[in-house]
Each structure stands twice: as C-alpha cells, then as structure tokens.
C-alpha cells in the first residue's frame, strides 16, 4: 500500500549552496546529509511536516543526477512514496504494466529500501518507492 508522499527529490548543483536556502525557506534544519556510494550522490534531507525535501547532488560525472543537470537546470527530480511493503508494491505495479529501473529493491538514503519506476511508464515523472528499514 502506498501510504503518503515520503519526500520530493530536488536535483541541485551544490548542497552546500542550496541547503541554506531551503533551511531558511522551510524554517527547518537538515537532519541528515549522506553519501550514497552506489548512486554516486550526496543527499540532504529536511523535514516539512510529515514529508521531506531531499536535495540530491552528483558526486561523480556518471551519476544520473549529473546527467539530469546537464539537460535541465536544478529543480524537481523525483517524487517518492512511502510504502509498507516494497516487494508487494513492485509486483502490483508491474502487473498494472509499470516498468521499473531496477525491479528488486536496493539500499537508498535515509535507512530506506528503494526502487525507481521507469519514467517512460509514468509520463516522464521519475517515481521512487521507499520502505523504512
Ligand atoms: Zn529520493
């Protein structure tokens, strides 16, 4: 079951430059900054009510975020839903015809198991499922 919007992912050139802007905008300090080696990204999370904003910066030119920033400017990158059972949601969504970038969950930032749907099956919107570990 999809429970709520867990976070919105924003691609940024520099967390160091962007984080203070979001912290003062939201009047909330980031509670975590983390490097996700497998994705070549650095992330910073800020609470906004029950949801979060995730700033994502590339740590390597092969990162999907670096490729995104080469095409677009910094901005909205992905929408993440909190799910109670990620395997069940992957199975349900695949049976509805959705495609996944990786159809078995992997370790993501902020103590989550994650799976990204392929934007080709969601009208161009990158969607992440995440389940708290
Ligand atoms: Zn995310």
Coordinates of C-alpha atoms and ligand atoms in Angstrom, one line a residue:
X1 CA 0.0 0.0 0.0
X2 CA 1.2 3.5 -0.8
X3 CA 0.9 5.4 2.4
X4 CA 2.0 9.0 1.7
X5 CA 4.4 11.3 -0.1
X6 CA 7.7 10.4 1.7
X7 CA 9.8 13.1 0.0
X8 CA 10.3 15.3 -3.1
X9 CA 13.8 15.0 -4.6
X10 CA 15.3 18.1 -5.9
X11 CA 18.5 17.9 -8.0
X12 CA 21.0 20.6 -7.1
X13 CA 24.5 21.6 -8.3
X14 CA 25.6 22.1 -4.8
X15 CA 24.1 21.0 -1.5
X16 CA 26.4 23.4 0.3
X17 CA 24.9 26.3 -1.7
X18 CA 21.3 25.1 -1.8
X19 CA 20.8 23.7 1.7
X20 CA 20.8 27.1 3.5
X21 CA 18.2 28.4 1.0
X22 CA 15.8 25.5 1.8
X23 CA 16.6 25.6 5.5
X24 CA 15.6 29.3 5.7
X25 CA 12.6 28.8 3.3
X26 CA 11.2 25.9 5.4
X27 CA 12.5 27.2 8.8
X28 CA 13.8 23.8 9.4
X29 CA 17.4 22.4 9.7
X30 CA 18.5 19.4 7.7
X31 CA 18.6 16.3 9.9
X32 CA 20.8 14.3 7.7
X33 CA 23.4 14.5 5.0
X34 CA 24.6 11.3 3.5
X35 CA 26.6 9.9 0.5
X36 CA 25.0 7.0 -1.3
X37 CA 28.0 5.4 -3.0
X38 CA 26.0 3.1 -5.2
X39 CA 24.1 6.0 -6.8
X40 CA 27.1 8.4 -6.9
X41 CA 25.1 11.0 -5.0
X42 CA 25.2 13.1 -1.9
X43 CA 21.8 13.8 -0.3
X44 CA 20.5 16.1 2.4
X45 CA 17.0 15.7 4.0
X46 CA 14.8 18.4 5.5
X47 CA 11.5 17.8 7.3
X48 CA 8.4 19.6 6.1
X49 CA 5.5 18.4 8.2
X50 CA 5.2 14.7 7.7
X51 CA 7.1 14.8 4.4
X52 CA 10.6 15.8 3.5
X53 CA 12.6 17.6 0.8
X54 CA 15.6 15.6 -0.4
X55 CA 18.4 17.7 -2.1
X56 CA 20.5 15.5 -4.3
X57 CA 23.9 16.4 -5.6
X58 CA 26.1 14.3 -8.0
X59 CA 29.4 13.0 -6.6
X60 CA 30.5 11.7 -10.0
X61 CA 30.0 12.6 -13.6
X62 CA 28.4 9.2 -14.2
X63 CA 25.7 9.9 -11.7
X64 CA 22.1 10.1 -13.0
X65 CA 22.0 13.4 -11.3
X66 CA 25.0 14.8 -13.2
X67 CA 23.2 13.7 -16.4
X68 CA 20.0 15.3 -15.3
X69 CA 21.7 18.6 -14.5
X70 CA 23.4 18.6 -17.9
X71 CA 20.0 18.5 -19.6
X72 CA 17.9 20.6 -17.1
X73 CA 18.7 23.2 -14.6
X74 CA 18.5 22.3 -10.9
X75 CA 14.9 21.6 -9.8
X76 CA 12.3 18.9 -9.3
X77 CA 13.8 15.5 -9.9
X78 CA 11.6 12.8 -8.4
X79 CA 8.6 12.1 -6.2
X80 CA 9.0 9.4 -3.5
X81 CA 6.1 7.4 -2.0
X82 CA 6.3 5.7 1.4
X83 CA 5.1 2.1 1.0
X84 CA 4.5 -0.6 3.7
X85 CA 5.8 -3.5 1.6
X86 CA 8.0 -2.6 -1.3
X87 CA 8.0 -6.1 -2.9
X88 CA 4.2 -6.2 -2.9
X89 CA 4.0 -2.7 -4.5
X90 CA 6.6 -3.6 -7.2
X91 CA 4.5 -6.8 -8.0
X92 CA 1.3 -4.8 -8.0
X93 CA 2.6 -2.0 -10.2
X94 CA 4.3 -4.4 -12.6
X95 CA 1.0 -6.3 -13.0
X96 CA -0.5 -2.9 -13.9
X97 CA 2.0 -2.5 -16.6
X98 CA 4.5 -0.2 -14.9
X99 CA 8.2 -0.7 -15.6
X100 CA 11.0 -0.3 -13.0
X101 CA 14.5 0.9 -13.5
X102 CA 15.5 -1.9 -11.1
X103 CA 12.8 -4.3 -10.0
X104 CA 14.4 -5.6 -6.9
X105 CA 14.7 -3.0 -4.1
X106 CA 18.1 -1.6 -3.2
X107 CA 19.6 0.3 -0.3
X108 CA 18.8 4.0 -0.6
X109 CA 19.5 7.1 1.6
X110 CA 17.9 7.7 5.0
X111 CA 17.5 4.0 6.0
X112 CA 15.3 3.1 3.2
X113 CA 14.9 0.3 0.7
X114 CA 14.1 1.9 -2.6
X115 CA 13.0 1.1 -6.2
X116 CA 12.6 3.7 -9.0
X117 CA 9.9 3.3 -11.6
X118 CA 11.0 4.0 -15.2
X119 CA 9.8 7.5 -16.3
X120 CA 8.7 6.0 -19.6
X121 CA 5.9 4.3 -17.9
X122 CA 4.8 7.3 -15.8
X123 CA 4.6 10.1 -18.4
X124 CA 8.1 11.3 -17.7
X125 CA 7.8 11.6 -13.9
X126 CA 10.6 9.8 -12.0
X127 CA 8.9 8.0 -9.1
X128 CA 10.7 6.3 -6.2
X129 CA 9.1 3.8 -3.8
X130 CA 10.7 3.6 -0.4
X131 CA 10.2 1.5 2.6
X132 CA 11.7 2.2 6.0
X133 CA 14.2 -0.4 7.1
Ligands
LIG1 ZN1 14.6 10.2 -3.1

